[in-house]
Amino acid sequence: MDRRKFFKKGTLLAAGGALFGNPISGLATTMDYDISVKGKRAKNIIFMVSDGMSSGTLALSDHFQNRILGHRSVWMSAYMDNKVTRGLMETSSASAIVTDSSAGSSAFGGGVRVANGSLNVGANGEQYLPIWQKMKRKGKKIGVVTTVTATHATPAGFNVNNNSRYSEPQIAIDYLNLGVDVVMGGGDEFFNEDKREDKRDLYEDYEDKGYAVVKTLNELKQTGKNKPILGIFNEGALPYQLDRKNTPELEKTIPSLADMTKKAIEHLNTSKNGFALQIESGKVDWAAHANDLGGLLFEQIQFDEALKVALEFAEKDGETLVIFTTDHGNANPGLIYGKTADKDFETVAKYKYTNEWILNQIDNSYSPNKVRELVDEYLGFEITSSEAHHILGYYSNIEKEEQGLYNYKHLPYEGFANMQKKHSSVGWISMDHSSDHVEVAAFGPGKELLKPFVKNTDLHYLMLQAAQIENKF
């Protein structure tokens, strides 16, 4: 094939974000790849997304693992050992400097910037073929693994075209029709006939197409390599890792991201033509939206554990490109300077549950003292009686209920996080996405294609070039 023509075409497509009103389209150009030298082909691609990971989240996770667990994070170790190519990435969508997850994933998936809320569909209805469909058409097995609903924005962006990220019941059908070989995460409500509006039993439909349908960790472990896998382990998202590891029943029944990653690779690696796998730690983003420190740290650590699985496989395999990054920043947490900051941050090691879990225990029957006891027992710090009264005000409608993405029960996330800050020395700038230039790294064949500064759409074409797949579909 004429690879120069291939990437000339790719550059034009990637630049297409300007057609849809990208407010900063002129600030970042598409990669000008040097394609005169043909490198080693990447037979397999693993694309890993820590959704909503600001650079502060990465730093906090590394500090915690270094100071409390006695080792550096896998992500930072890859940097320190000089095993990867590293860059910064601009994350804007076609409609805004600050992207949402669907537009962010579509940039990776379709190679063109689209408006927030859309999945690989342009302003005038243009549909951009998602990259996992391109890989499937070349004979590769494809898969998605996430800690939120399997049909959520990030996994969907690698596979489907839809005007709305919220069309999750349809996306569950799309995965079946497209033949996605591995689908794992939460979202029982989108597959279960008792919960779907159309009463369609998608579990049965997947089984009829030869899928192994699994709903527990034990069932996942017992699944063989020869069948495609639908693993749906919860209604809604999977539990936070911190809550899971301190709740025996959850730890027994719900797989970790590393568990799912290992099984997904095991199945997909049976393909003679290779595979493409997208892995997401989706609740890093959810915890950032809630300013939930324990939730955030342990979701990022969970991502790190899955990253270790992927990198160890890739290092042994020698034919696998691993890309790890995020789709955007969120809330920009950071350890704030002070005489007791180090000591304060180390108290996070005492956390047994997330703020979400704690706040869900409280109801109108609680006294201020009972609230204080709850916080002390499960988070290891003391709040004042006045603060306990303030928290209870949210449950008796004295205080105005909090809104916010994924705050379905209107819990007092922000109010509680502000109290927690005094004890952890970790602060936040907001409870929403941010426009950070974010970290991106690559390991394996094709890693040399990653430039120091890229647009999110560039990664689409990097994967195609690394896999030596011509962009003609």
Short mmCIF file of N, CA and C in Angstrom, two decimals, residues 235-326:
data_model
loop_
_atom_site.label_atom_id
_atom_site.label_comp_id
_atom_site.label_asym_id
_atom_site.label_seq_id
_atom_site.Cartn_x
_atom_site.Cartn_y
_atom_site.Cartn_z
N GLU A 235 -25.70 -3.92 38.36
CA GLU A 235 -26.56 -2.88 37.80
C GLU A 235 -25.84 -1.55 37.96
N GLY A 236 -25.85 -0.72 36.93
CA GLY A 236 -25.07 0.51 36.98
C GLY A 236 -23.59 0.19 36.93
N ALA A 237 -22.78 1.10 37.45
CA ALA A 237 -21.33 0.90 37.48
C ALA A 237 -20.95 -0.17 38.50
N LEU A 238 -19.73 -0.67 38.39
CA LEU A 238 -19.21 -1.57 39.42
C LEU A 238 -18.92 -0.76 40.68
N PRO A 239 -18.91 -1.42 41.84
CA PRO A 239 -18.61 -0.70 43.09
C PRO A 239 -17.20 -0.10 43.04
N TYR A 240 -17.01 0.97 43.79
CA TYR A 240 -15.66 1.51 43.93
C TYR A 240 -14.72 0.44 44.49
N GLN A 241 -13.47 0.47 44.03
CA GLN A 241 -12.49 -0.53 44.45
C GLN A 241 -12.27 -0.49 45.96
N LEU A 242 -12.25 0.69 46.57
CA LEU A 242 -12.06 0.79 48.02
C LEU A 242 -13.19 0.11 48.75
N ASP A 243 -14.42 0.30 48.31
CA ASP A 243 -15.58 -0.35 48.94
C ASP A 243 -15.55 -1.85 48.68
N ARG A 244 -15.18 -2.21 47.46
CA ARG A 244 -15.14 -3.63 47.09
C ARG A 244 -14.16 -4.40 47.96
N LYS A 245 -12.97 -3.85 48.14
CA LYS A 245 -11.94 -4.62 48.84
C LYS A 245 -12.19 -4.70 50.35
N ASN A 246 -13.08 -3.86 50.86
CA ASN A 246 -13.42 -3.91 52.29
C ASN A 246 -14.82 -4.47 52.54
N THR A 247 -15.42 -5.03 51.51
CA THR A 247 -16.73 -5.69 51.65
C THR A 247 -16.58 -7.10 51.11
N PRO A 248 -16.46 -8.11 51.98
CA PRO A 248 -16.16 -9.47 51.54
C PRO A 248 -17.08 -9.99 50.44
N GLU A 249 -18.36 -9.71 50.52
CA GLU A 249 -19.27 -10.21 49.51
C GLU A 249 -18.99 -9.61 48.14
N LEU A 250 -18.66 -8.33 48.13
CA LEU A 250 -18.33 -7.68 46.86
C LEU A 250 -17.02 -8.21 46.29
N GLU A 251 -16.03 -8.38 47.15
CA GLU A 251 -14.74 -8.86 46.69
C GLU A 251 -14.85 -10.29 46.16
N LYS A 252 -15.78 -11.04 46.70
CA LYS A 252 -15.98 -12.42 46.27
C LYS A 252 -16.70 -12.51 44.93
N THR A 253 -17.59 -11.55 44.64
CA THR A 253 -18.45 -11.68 43.46
C THR A 253 -18.10 -10.74 42.31
N ILE A 254 -17.50 -9.58 42.60
CA ILE A 254 -17.23 -8.57 41.57
C ILE A 254 -15.76 -8.60 41.19
N PRO A 255 -15.44 -8.79 39.91
CA PRO A 255 -14.03 -8.79 39.51
C PRO A 255 -13.41 -7.40 39.57
N SER A 256 -12.12 -7.36 39.76
CA SER A 256 -11.39 -6.10 39.67
C SER A 256 -11.10 -5.81 38.20
N LEU A 257 -10.62 -4.60 37.92
CA LEU A 257 -10.26 -4.27 36.55
C LEU A 257 -9.11 -5.17 36.07
N ALA A 258 -8.19 -5.50 36.95
CA ALA A 258 -7.09 -6.40 36.59
C ALA A 258 -7.61 -7.80 36.27
N ASP A 259 -8.58 -8.29 37.04
CA ASP A 259 -9.19 -9.59 36.76
C ASP A 259 -9.79 -9.62 35.37
N MET A 260 -10.55 -8.58 35.04
CA MET A 260 -11.21 -8.52 33.74
C MET A 260 -10.20 -8.38 32.61
N THR A 261 -9.17 -7.58 32.85
CA THR A 261 -8.13 -7.38 31.84
C THR A 261 -7.42 -8.69 31.52
N LYS A 262 -7.07 -9.43 32.54
CA LYS A 262 -6.37 -10.70 32.35
C LYS A 262 -7.22 -11.67 31.53
N LYS A 263 -8.50 -11.80 31.87
CA LYS A 263 -9.37 -12.72 31.15
C LYS A 263 -9.62 -12.25 29.73
N ALA A 264 -9.77 -10.94 29.53
CA ALA A 264 -10.00 -10.42 28.19
C ALA A 264 -8.81 -10.72 27.28
N ILE A 265 -7.60 -10.49 27.77
CA ILE A 265 -6.40 -10.77 26.98
C ILE A 265 -6.30 -12.27 26.68
N GLU A 266 -6.61 -13.07 27.68
CA GLU A 266 -6.55 -14.53 27.51
C GLU A 266 -7.44 -14.99 26.36
N HIS A 267 -8.65 -14.45 26.28
CA HIS A 267 -9.55 -14.84 25.19
C HIS A 267 -9.11 -14.22 23.86
N LEU A 268 -8.89 -12.92 23.85
CA LEU A 268 -8.60 -12.23 22.59
C LEU A 268 -7.32 -12.72 21.94
N ASN A 269 -6.38 -13.17 22.75
CA ASN A 269 -5.08 -13.60 22.23
C ASN A 269 -5.16 -14.92 21.46
N THR A 270 -6.34 -15.53 21.39
CA THR A 270 -6.53 -16.74 20.59
C THR A 270 -6.67 -16.41 19.10
N SER A 271 -6.79 -15.12 18.76
CA SER A 271 -6.96 -14.71 17.37
C SER A 271 -5.63 -14.76 16.62
N LYS A 272 -5.60 -15.46 15.49
CA LYS A 272 -4.36 -15.55 14.70
C LYS A 272 -4.00 -14.21 14.06
N ASN A 273 -5.02 -13.33 13.90
CA ASN A 273 -4.79 -12.02 13.28
C ASN A 273 -4.58 -10.91 14.30
N GLY A 274 -4.54 -11.28 15.57
CA GLY A 274 -4.34 -10.27 16.61
C GLY A 274 -5.63 -9.74 17.17
N PHE A 275 -5.50 -8.76 18.06
CA PHE A 275 -6.68 -8.21 18.73
C PHE A 275 -6.51 -6.74 19.06
N ALA A 276 -7.63 -6.12 19.40
CA ALA A 276 -7.65 -4.72 19.86
C ALA A 276 -8.55 -4.65 21.08
N LEU A 277 -8.01 -4.20 22.19
CA LEU A 277 -8.72 -4.18 23.47
C LEU A 277 -8.66 -2.79 24.07
N GLN A 278 -9.81 -2.26 24.45
CA GLN A 278 -9.89 -0.97 25.16
C GLN A 278 -10.26 -1.24 26.61
N ILE A 279 -9.49 -0.66 27.53
CA ILE A 279 -9.68 -0.87 28.97
C ILE A 279 -9.86 0.49 29.63
N GLU A 280 -10.89 0.61 30.47
CA GLU A 280 -11.17 1.89 31.11
C GLU A 280 -11.37 1.75 32.61
N SER A 281 -10.70 2.60 33.37
CA SER A 281 -11.04 2.79 34.78
C SER A 281 -11.98 3.99 34.84
N GLY A 282 -13.26 3.73 34.64
CA GLY A 282 -14.24 4.80 34.47
C GLY A 282 -14.58 5.57 35.72
N LYS A 283 -14.40 4.94 36.88
CA LYS A 283 -14.81 5.62 38.11
C LYS A 283 -13.74 6.53 38.71
N VAL A 284 -12.57 6.60 38.06
CA VAL A 284 -11.66 7.71 38.39
C VAL A 284 -12.40 9.02 38.13
N ASP A 285 -13.08 9.06 37.01
CA ASP A 285 -13.86 10.24 36.64
C ASP A 285 -15.01 10.49 37.60
N TRP A 286 -15.73 9.44 37.96
CA TRP A 286 -16.88 9.59 38.86
C TRP A 286 -16.43 10.10 40.22
N ALA A 287 -15.30 9.56 40.72
CA ALA A 287 -14.79 10.01 42.02
C ALA A 287 -14.34 11.46 41.96
N ALA A 288 -13.75 11.87 40.85
CA ALA A 288 -13.34 13.26 40.70
C ALA A 288 -14.57 14.17 40.69
N HIS A 289 -15.63 13.76 40.01
CA HIS A 289 -16.87 14.54 40.03
C HIS A 289 -17.41 14.70 41.45
N ALA A 290 -17.17 13.72 42.28
CA ALA A 290 -17.67 13.76 43.66
C ALA A 290 -16.65 14.30 44.65
N ASN A 291 -15.43 14.66 44.18
CA ASN A 291 -14.34 15.06 45.07
C ASN A 291 -14.13 14.02 46.18
N ASP A 292 -14.22 12.76 45.78
CA ASP A 292 -14.14 11.63 46.71
C ASP A 292 -12.71 11.10 46.70
N LEU A 293 -11.93 11.48 47.70
CA LEU A 293 -10.50 11.20 47.68
C LEU A 293 -10.19 9.70 47.72
N GLY A 294 -10.82 8.98 48.64
CA GLY A 294 -10.58 7.54 48.71
C GLY A 294 -11.01 6.84 47.44
N GLY A 295 -12.16 7.23 46.92
CA GLY A 295 -12.63 6.65 45.68
C GLY A 295 -11.64 6.90 44.56
N LEU A 296 -11.17 8.13 44.45
CA LEU A 296 -10.25 8.50 43.37
C LEU A 296 -8.95 7.72 43.43
N LEU A 297 -8.32 7.70 44.60
CA LEU A 297 -7.01 7.07 44.73
C LEU A 297 -7.05 5.59 44.41
N PHE A 298 -8.04 4.90 44.94
CA PHE A 298 -8.06 3.46 44.75
C PHE A 298 -8.57 3.06 43.37
N GLU A 299 -9.33 3.92 42.70
CA GLU A 299 -9.66 3.64 41.31
C GLU A 299 -8.43 3.83 40.42
N GLN A 300 -7.62 4.83 40.73
CA GLN A 300 -6.38 5.02 39.96
C GLN A 300 -5.40 3.88 40.22
N ILE A 301 -5.33 3.43 41.46
CA ILE A 301 -4.48 2.29 41.78
C ILE A 301 -5.00 1.04 41.07
N GLN A 302 -6.31 0.89 41.00
CA GLN A 302 -6.89 -0.24 40.28
C GLN A 302 -6.50 -0.19 38.80
N PHE A 303 -6.52 1.01 38.22
CA PHE A 303 -6.05 1.16 36.85
C PHE A 303 -4.59 0.72 36.73
N ASP A 304 -3.78 1.13 37.70
CA ASP A 304 -2.36 0.79 37.71
C ASP A 304 -2.15 -0.73 37.72
N GLU A 305 -2.98 -1.43 38.48
CA GLU A 305 -2.87 -2.90 38.55
C GLU A 305 -3.23 -3.54 37.22
N ALA A 306 -4.23 -2.98 36.54
CA ALA A 306 -4.59 -3.48 35.21
C ALA A 306 -3.50 -3.14 34.19
N LEU A 307 -2.91 -1.97 34.34
CA LEU A 307 -1.81 -1.56 33.46
C LEU A 307 -0.64 -2.54 33.59
N LYS A 308 -0.38 -2.98 34.79
CA LYS A 308 0.69 -3.96 35.02
C LYS A 308 0.41 -5.24 34.25
N VAL A 309 -0.84 -5.72 34.28
CA VAL A 309 -1.22 -6.92 33.54
C VAL A 309 -0.95 -6.73 32.05
N ALA A 310 -1.37 -5.57 31.52
CA ALA A 310 -1.22 -5.30 30.09
C ALA A 310 0.24 -5.18 29.68
N LEU A 311 1.02 -4.46 30.48
CA LEU A 311 2.44 -4.25 30.13
C LEU A 311 3.24 -5.55 30.24
N GLU A 312 2.93 -6.37 31.24
CA GLU A 312 3.64 -7.64 31.37
C GLU A 312 3.33 -8.55 30.19
N PHE A 313 2.07 -8.56 29.76
CA PHE A 313 1.71 -9.35 28.58
C PHE A 313 2.45 -8.82 27.36
N ALA A 314 2.43 -7.51 27.18
CA ALA A 314 3.04 -6.91 26.00
C ALA A 314 4.55 -7.13 25.96
N GLU A 315 5.18 -7.04 27.12
CA GLU A 315 6.63 -7.24 27.17
C GLU A 315 6.99 -8.66 26.79
N LYS A 316 6.21 -9.62 27.25
CA LYS A 316 6.45 -11.02 26.93
C LYS A 316 6.09 -11.33 25.48
N ASP A 317 5.01 -10.73 25.01
CA ASP A 317 4.49 -11.02 23.68
C ASP A 317 5.36 -10.42 22.58
N GLY A 318 5.77 -9.17 22.74
CA GLY A 318 6.64 -8.52 21.77
C GLY A 318 5.95 -7.99 20.52
N GLU A 319 4.64 -8.21 20.40
CA GLU A 319 3.90 -7.75 19.23
C GLU A 319 2.71 -6.86 19.60
N THR A 320 2.72 -6.37 20.82
CA THR A 320 1.57 -5.62 21.34
C THR A 320 1.94 -4.19 21.67
N LEU A 321 1.21 -3.26 21.10
CA LEU A 321 1.32 -1.84 21.44
C LEU A 321 0.34 -1.53 22.56
N VAL A 322 0.85 -0.98 23.66
CA VAL A 322 0.00 -0.53 24.76
C VAL A 322 0.05 0.99 24.82
N ILE A 323 -1.11 1.62 24.71
CA ILE A 323 -1.22 3.07 24.87
C ILE A 323 -1.99 3.32 26.15
N PHE A 324 -1.47 4.17 27.03
CA PHE A 324 -2.22 4.49 28.24
C PHE A 324 -2.26 6.00 28.43
N THR A 325 -3.48 6.47 28.74
CA THR A 325 -3.73 7.91 28.78
C THR A 325 -5.03 8.16 29.52
N THR A 326 -5.57 9.36 29.33
CA THR A 326 -6.90 9.70 29.80
C THR A 326 -7.59 10.48 28.69
#
